[in-house]
PDB file of C-alpha atoms and ligand atoms in Angstrom:
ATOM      1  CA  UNK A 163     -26.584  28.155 105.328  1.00 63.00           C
ATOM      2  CA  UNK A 164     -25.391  31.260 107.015  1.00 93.00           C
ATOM      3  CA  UNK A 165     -28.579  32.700 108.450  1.00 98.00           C
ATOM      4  CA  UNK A 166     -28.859  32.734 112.187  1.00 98.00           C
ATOM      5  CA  UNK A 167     -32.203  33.044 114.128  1.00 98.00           C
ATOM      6  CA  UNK A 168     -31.131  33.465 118.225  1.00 98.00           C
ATOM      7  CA  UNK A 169     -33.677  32.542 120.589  1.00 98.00           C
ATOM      8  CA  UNK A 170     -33.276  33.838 123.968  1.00 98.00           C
ATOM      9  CA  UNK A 171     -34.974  34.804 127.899  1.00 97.00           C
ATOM     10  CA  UNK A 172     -32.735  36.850 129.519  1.00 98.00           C
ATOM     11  CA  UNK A 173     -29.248  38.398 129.746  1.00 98.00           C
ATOM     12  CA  UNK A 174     -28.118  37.774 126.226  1.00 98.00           C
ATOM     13  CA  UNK A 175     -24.420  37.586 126.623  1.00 98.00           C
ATOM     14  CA  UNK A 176     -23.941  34.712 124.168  1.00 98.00           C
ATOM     15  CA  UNK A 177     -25.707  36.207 121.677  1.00 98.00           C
ATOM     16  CA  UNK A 178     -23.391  39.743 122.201  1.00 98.00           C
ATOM     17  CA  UNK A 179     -20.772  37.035 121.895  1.00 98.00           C
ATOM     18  CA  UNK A 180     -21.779  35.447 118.494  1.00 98.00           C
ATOM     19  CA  UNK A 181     -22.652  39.208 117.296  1.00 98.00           C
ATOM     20  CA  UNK A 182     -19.415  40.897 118.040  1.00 98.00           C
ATOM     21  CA  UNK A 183     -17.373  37.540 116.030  1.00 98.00           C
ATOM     22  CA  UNK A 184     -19.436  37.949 113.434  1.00 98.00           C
ATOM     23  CA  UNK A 185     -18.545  42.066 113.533  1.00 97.00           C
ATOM     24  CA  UNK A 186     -15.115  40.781 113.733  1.00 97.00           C
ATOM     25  CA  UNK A 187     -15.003  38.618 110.848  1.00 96.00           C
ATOM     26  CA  UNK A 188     -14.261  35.300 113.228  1.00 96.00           C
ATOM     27  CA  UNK A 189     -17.631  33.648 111.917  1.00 97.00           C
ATOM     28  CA  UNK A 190     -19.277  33.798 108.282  1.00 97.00           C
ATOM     29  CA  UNK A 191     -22.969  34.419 109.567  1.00 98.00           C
ATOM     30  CA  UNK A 192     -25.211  36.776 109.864  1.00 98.00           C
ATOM     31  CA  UNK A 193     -28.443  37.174 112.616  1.00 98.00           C
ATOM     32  CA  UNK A 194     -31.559  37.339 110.772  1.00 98.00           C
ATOM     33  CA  UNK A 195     -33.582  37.862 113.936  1.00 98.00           C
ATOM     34  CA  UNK A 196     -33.100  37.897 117.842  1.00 98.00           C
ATOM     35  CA  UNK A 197     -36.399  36.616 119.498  1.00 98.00           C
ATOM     36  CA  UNK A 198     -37.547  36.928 123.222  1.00 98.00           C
ATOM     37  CA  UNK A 199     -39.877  35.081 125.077  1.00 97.00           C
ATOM     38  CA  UNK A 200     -39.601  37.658 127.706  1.00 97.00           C
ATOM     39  CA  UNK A 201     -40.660  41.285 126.222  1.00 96.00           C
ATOM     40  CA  UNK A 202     -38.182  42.381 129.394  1.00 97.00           C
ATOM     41  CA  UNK A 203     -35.021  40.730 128.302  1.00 98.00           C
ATOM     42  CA  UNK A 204     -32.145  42.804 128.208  1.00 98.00           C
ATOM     43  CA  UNK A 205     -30.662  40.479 125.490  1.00 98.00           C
ATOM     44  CA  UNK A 206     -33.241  42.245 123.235  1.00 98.00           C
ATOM     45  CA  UNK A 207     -32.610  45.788 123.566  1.00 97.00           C
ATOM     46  CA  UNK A 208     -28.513  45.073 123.247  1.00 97.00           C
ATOM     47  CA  UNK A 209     -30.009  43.555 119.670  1.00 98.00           C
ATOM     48  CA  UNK A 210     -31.610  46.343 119.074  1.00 98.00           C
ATOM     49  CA  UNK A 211     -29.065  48.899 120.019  1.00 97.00           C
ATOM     50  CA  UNK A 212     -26.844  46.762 117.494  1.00 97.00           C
ATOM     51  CA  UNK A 213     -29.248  47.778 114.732  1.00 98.00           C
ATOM     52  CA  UNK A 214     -30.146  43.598 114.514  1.00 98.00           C
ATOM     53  CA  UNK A 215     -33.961  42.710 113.458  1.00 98.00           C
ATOM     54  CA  UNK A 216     -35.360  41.845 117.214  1.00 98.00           C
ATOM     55  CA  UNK A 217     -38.923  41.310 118.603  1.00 98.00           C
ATOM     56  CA  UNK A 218     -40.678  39.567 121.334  1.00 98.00           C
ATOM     57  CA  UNK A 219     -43.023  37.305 121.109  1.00 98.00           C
ATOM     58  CA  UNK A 220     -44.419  36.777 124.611  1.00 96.00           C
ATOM     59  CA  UNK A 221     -44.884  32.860 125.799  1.00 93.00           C
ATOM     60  CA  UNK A 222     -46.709  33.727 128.793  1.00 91.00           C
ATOM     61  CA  UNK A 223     -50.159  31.694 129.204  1.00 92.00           C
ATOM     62  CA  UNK A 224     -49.420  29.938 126.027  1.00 94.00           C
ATOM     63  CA  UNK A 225     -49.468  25.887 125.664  1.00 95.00           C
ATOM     64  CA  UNK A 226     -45.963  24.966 123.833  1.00 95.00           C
ATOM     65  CA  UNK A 227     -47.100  23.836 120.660  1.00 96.00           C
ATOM     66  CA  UNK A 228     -49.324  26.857 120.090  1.00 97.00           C
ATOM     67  CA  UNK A 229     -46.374  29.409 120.828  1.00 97.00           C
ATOM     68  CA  UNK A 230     -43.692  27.355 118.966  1.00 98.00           C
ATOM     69  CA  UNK A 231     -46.085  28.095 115.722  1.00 98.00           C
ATOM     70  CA  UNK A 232     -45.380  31.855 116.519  1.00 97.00           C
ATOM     71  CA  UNK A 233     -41.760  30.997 116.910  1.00 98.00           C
ATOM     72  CA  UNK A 234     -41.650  29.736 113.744  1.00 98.00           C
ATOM     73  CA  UNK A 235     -43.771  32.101 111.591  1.00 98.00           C
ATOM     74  CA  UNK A 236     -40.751  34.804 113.139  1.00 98.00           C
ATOM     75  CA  UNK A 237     -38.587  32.669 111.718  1.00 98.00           C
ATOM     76  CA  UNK A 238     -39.797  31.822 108.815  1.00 97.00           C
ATOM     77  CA  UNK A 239     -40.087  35.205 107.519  1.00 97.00           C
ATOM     78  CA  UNK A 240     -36.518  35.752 107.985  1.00 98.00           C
ATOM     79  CA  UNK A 241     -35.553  33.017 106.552  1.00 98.00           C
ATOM     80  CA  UNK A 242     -33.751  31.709 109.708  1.00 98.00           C
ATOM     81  CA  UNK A 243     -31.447  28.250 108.522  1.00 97.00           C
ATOM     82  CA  UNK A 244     -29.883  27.551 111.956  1.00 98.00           C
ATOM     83  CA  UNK A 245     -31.698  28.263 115.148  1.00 98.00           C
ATOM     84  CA  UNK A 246     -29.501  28.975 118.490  1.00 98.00           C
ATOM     85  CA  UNK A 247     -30.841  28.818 121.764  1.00 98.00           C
ATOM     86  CA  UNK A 248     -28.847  31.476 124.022  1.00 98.00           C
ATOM     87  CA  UNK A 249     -30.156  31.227 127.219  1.00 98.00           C
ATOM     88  CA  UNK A 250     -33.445  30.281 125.937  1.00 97.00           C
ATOM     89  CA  UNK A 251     -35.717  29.288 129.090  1.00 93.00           C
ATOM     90  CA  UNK A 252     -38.493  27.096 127.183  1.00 93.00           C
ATOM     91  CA  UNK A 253     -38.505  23.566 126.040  1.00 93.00           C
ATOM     92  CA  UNK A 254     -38.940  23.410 121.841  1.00 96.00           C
ATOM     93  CA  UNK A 255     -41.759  21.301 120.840  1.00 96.00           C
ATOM     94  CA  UNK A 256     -41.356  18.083 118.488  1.00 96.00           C
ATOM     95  CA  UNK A 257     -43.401  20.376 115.851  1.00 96.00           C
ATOM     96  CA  UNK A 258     -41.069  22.717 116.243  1.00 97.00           C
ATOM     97  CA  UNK A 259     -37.744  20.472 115.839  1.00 97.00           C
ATOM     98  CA  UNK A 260     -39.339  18.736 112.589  1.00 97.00           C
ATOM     99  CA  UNK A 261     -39.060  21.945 111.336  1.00 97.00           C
ATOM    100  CA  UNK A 262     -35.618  22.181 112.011  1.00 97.00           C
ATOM    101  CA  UNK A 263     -34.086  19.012 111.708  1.00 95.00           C
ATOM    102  CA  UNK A 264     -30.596  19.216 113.004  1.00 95.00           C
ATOM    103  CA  UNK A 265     -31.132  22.968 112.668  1.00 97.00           C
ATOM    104  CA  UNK A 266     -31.345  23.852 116.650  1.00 98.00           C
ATOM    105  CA  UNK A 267     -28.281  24.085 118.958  1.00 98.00           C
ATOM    106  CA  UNK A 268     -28.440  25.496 122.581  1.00 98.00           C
ATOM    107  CA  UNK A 269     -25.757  25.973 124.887  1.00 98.00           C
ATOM    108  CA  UNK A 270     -25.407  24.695 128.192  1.00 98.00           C
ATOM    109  CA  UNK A 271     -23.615  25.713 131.648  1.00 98.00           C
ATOM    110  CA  UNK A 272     -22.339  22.149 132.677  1.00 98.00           C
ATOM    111  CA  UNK A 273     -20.675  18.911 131.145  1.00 98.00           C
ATOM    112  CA  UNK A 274     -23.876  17.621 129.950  1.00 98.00           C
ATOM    113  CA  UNK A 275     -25.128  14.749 131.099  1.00 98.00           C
ATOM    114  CA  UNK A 276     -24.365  16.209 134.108  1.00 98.00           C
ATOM    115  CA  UNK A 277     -26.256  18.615 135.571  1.00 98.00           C
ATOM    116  CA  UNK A 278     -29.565  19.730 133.156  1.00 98.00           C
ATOM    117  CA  UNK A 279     -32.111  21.899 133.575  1.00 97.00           C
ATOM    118  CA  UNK A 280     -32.123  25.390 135.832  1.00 96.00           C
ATOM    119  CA  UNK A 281     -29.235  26.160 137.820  1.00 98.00           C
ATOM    120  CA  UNK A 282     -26.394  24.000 136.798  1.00 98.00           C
ATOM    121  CA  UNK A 283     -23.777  25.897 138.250  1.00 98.00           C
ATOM    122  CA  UNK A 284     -25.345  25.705 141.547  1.00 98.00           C
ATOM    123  CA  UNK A 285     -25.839  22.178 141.041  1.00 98.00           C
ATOM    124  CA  UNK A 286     -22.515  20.910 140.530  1.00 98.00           C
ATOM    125  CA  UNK A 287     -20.707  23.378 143.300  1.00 98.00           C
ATOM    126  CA  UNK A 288     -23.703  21.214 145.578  1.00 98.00           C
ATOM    127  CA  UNK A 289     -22.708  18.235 143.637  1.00 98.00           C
ATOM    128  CA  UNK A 290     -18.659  18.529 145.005  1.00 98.00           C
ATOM    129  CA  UNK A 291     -17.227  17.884 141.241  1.00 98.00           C
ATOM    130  CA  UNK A 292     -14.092  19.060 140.883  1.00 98.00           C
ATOM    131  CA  UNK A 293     -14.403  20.241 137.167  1.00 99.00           C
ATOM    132  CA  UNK A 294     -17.795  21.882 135.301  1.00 98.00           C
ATOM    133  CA  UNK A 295     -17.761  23.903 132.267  1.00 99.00           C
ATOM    134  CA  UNK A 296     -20.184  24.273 129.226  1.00 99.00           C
ATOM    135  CA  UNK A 297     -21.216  22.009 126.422  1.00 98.00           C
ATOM    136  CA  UNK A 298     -22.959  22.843 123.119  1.00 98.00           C
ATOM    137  CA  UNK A 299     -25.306  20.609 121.717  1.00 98.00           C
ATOM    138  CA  UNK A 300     -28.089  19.795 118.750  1.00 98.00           C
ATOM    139  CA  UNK A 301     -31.378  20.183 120.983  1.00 98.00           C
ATOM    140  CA  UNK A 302     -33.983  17.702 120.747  1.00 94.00           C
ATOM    141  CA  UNK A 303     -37.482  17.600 122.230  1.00 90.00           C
ATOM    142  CA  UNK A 304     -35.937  16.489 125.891  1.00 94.00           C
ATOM    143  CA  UNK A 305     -34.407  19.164 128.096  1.00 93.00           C
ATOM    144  CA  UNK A 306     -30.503  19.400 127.583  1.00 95.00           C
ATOM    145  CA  UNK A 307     -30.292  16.581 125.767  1.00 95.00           C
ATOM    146  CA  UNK A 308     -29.547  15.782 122.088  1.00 97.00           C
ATOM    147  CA  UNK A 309     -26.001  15.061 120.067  1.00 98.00           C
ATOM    148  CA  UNK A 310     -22.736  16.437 121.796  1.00 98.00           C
ATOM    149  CA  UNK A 311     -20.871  19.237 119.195  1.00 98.00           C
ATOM    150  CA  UNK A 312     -18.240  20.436 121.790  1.00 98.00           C
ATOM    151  CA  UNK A 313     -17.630  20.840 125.395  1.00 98.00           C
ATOM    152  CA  UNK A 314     -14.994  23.111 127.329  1.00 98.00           C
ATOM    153  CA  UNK A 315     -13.979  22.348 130.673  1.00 99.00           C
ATOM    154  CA  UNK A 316     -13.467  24.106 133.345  1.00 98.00           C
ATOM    155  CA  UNK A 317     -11.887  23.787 137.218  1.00 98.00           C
ATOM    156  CA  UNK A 318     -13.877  24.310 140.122  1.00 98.00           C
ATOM    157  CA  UNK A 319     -12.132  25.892 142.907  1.00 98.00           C
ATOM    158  CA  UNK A 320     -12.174  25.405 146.889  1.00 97.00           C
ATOM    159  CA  UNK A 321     -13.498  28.945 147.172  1.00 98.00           C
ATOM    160  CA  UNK A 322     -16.184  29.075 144.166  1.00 98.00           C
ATOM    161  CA  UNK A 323     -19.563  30.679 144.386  1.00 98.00           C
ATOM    162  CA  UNK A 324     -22.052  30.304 142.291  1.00 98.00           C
ATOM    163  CA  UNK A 325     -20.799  34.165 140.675  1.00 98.00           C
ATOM    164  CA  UNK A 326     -17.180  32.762 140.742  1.00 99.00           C
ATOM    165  CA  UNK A 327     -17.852  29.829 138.655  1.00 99.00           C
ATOM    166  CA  UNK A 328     -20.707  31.128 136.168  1.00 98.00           C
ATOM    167  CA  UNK A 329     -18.114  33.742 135.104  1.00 98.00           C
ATOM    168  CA  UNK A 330     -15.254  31.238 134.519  1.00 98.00           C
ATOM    169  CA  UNK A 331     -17.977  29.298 132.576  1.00 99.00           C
ATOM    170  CA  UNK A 332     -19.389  31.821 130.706  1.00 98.00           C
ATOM    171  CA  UNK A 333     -15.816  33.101 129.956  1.00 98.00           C
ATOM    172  CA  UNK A 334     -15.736  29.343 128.158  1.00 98.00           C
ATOM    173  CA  UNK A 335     -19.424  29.461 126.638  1.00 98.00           C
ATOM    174  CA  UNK A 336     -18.611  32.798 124.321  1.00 98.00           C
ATOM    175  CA  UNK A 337     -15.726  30.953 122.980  1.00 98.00           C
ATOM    176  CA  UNK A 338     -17.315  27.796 122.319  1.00 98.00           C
ATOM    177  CA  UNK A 339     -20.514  28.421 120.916  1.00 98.00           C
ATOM    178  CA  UNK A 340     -19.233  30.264 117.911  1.00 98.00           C
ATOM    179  CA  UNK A 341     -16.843  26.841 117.425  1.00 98.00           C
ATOM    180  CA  UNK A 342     -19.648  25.346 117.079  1.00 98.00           C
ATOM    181  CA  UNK A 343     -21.787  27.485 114.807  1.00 98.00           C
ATOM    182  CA  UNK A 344     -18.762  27.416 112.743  1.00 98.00           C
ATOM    183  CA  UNK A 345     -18.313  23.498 112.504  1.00 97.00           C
ATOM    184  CA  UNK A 346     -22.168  23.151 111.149  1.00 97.00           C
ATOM    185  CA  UNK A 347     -22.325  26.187 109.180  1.00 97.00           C
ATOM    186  CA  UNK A 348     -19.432  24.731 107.297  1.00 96.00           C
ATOM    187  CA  UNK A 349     -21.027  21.407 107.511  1.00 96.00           C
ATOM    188  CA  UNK A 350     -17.659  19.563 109.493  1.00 93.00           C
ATOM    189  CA  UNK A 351     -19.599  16.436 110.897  1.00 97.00           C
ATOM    190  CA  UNK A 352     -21.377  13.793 110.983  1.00 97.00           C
ATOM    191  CA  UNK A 353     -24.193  12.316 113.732  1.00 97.00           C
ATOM    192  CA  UNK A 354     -23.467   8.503 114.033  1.00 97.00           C
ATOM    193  CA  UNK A 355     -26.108   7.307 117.032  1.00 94.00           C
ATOM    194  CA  UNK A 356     -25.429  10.216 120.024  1.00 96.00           C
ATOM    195  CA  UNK A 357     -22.068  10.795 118.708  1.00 98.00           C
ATOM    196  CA  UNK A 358     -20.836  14.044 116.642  1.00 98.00           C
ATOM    197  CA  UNK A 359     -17.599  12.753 114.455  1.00 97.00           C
ATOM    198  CA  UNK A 360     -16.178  16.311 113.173  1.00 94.00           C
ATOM    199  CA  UNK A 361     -13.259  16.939 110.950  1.00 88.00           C
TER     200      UNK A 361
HETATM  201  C1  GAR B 131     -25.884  30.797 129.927  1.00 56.96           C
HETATM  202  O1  GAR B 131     -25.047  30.442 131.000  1.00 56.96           O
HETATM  203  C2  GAR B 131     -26.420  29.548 129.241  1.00 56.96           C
HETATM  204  O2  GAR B 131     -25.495  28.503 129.182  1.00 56.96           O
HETATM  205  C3  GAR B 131     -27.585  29.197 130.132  1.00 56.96           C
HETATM  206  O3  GAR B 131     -28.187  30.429 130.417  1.00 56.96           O
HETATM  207  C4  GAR B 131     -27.187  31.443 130.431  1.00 56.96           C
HETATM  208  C5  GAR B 131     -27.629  32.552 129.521  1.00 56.96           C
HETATM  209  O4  GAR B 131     -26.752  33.641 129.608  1.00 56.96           O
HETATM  210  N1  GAR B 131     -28.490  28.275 129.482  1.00 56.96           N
HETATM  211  C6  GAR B 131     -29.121  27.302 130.105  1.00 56.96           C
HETATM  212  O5  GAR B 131     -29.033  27.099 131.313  1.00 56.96           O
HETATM  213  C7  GAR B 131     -29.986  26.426 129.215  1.00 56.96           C
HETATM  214  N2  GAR B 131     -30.428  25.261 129.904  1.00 56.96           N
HETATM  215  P1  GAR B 131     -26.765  34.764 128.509  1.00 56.96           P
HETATM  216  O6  GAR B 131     -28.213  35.226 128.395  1.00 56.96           O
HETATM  217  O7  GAR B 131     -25.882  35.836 129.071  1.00 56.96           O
HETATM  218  O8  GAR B 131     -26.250  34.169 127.226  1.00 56.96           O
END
């Protein structure tokens, strides 16, 4: 199982991330196809300037189940075997996720349960915690939820902004999500309840 299909809305960094350790050798993958929800996303034109299969498929105005079929026809046809969310903006329906059983990981920017949905890093400076950082996990049909794979943590300082603190974050999120590709693509775990046990 070695071929990736990245889903994502915006920036794309963690996709550039998984590209360039695949490029270096540092993961045994390849991407099959980069889709956007957003035809805008810069994360889709860095795919494309990689010479990497991208398209858009636009979710605007569609209901979730209907668009998730589209999804999955794009991935389909590639042949996609692991689906990762990178900064991908849309809850996955249960359709979707019975197609990929244990198949979909996302990344997110907080220690999960803490902080879910939009603006985490906002969230916990507000909250006052004194550490944050980024957690990878199997997604199921709630948002940020789902089985644990790995976490990386990360201080937050008197003087943080939002900025300061996404960056150390994100510094941890390139580094972490291709861990975790790695540990299922190799197949080093098992899922007892919520727990991941990997060896
Ligand atoms: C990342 O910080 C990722 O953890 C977050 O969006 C950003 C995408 O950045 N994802 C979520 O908040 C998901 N709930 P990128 O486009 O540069 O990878």
């Amino acid at each position: 199982m070695k071929r990736l299909g990245i889903l994502l809305s915006g920036r794309g960094s963690n996709f550039q991330a998984i590209a360039d350790n695949i490029a270096a050798g540092r993961l045994d993958a390849e991407i099959a196809i980069v889709i956007s929800n957003r035809p805008e996303a810069p994360g889709l034109e860095i795919a494309r300037e990689r010479g990497l299969p991208a398209i858009s498929i636009p979710s605007k105005g569609l209901e979730r189940e209907p668009y998730d079929r589209l999804l999955l026809a794009g991935l389909d046809e590639r042949r996609v075997e692991l689906v990762c969310l990178a900064g991908y903006m849309r809850l996955l329906s249960a359709a979707f996720l019975r197609a990929y059983p244990l198949r979909v990981l996302n990344i997110h920017p907080s220690l999960l349960p803490a902080f879910p949905g939009l603006d985490a890093q906002h969230q916990a400076l507000e909250h006052g915690v004194k550490y944050s950082g980024c957690t990878v996990h199997f997604v199921d049909e709630h948002l940020d939820a789902g089985p644990i794979l790995l976490q990386a943590v990360v201080p937050v300082l008197e003087d943080d902004t939002v900025e300061s603190l996404s960056a150390r974050i994100l510094k941890e999120e390139h580094r972490t999500y291709t861990e975790a590709i790695r540990i299922v693509l190799e197949g080093r775990y098992r899922i007892e309840g919520r727990r991941v046990i990997r060896w």
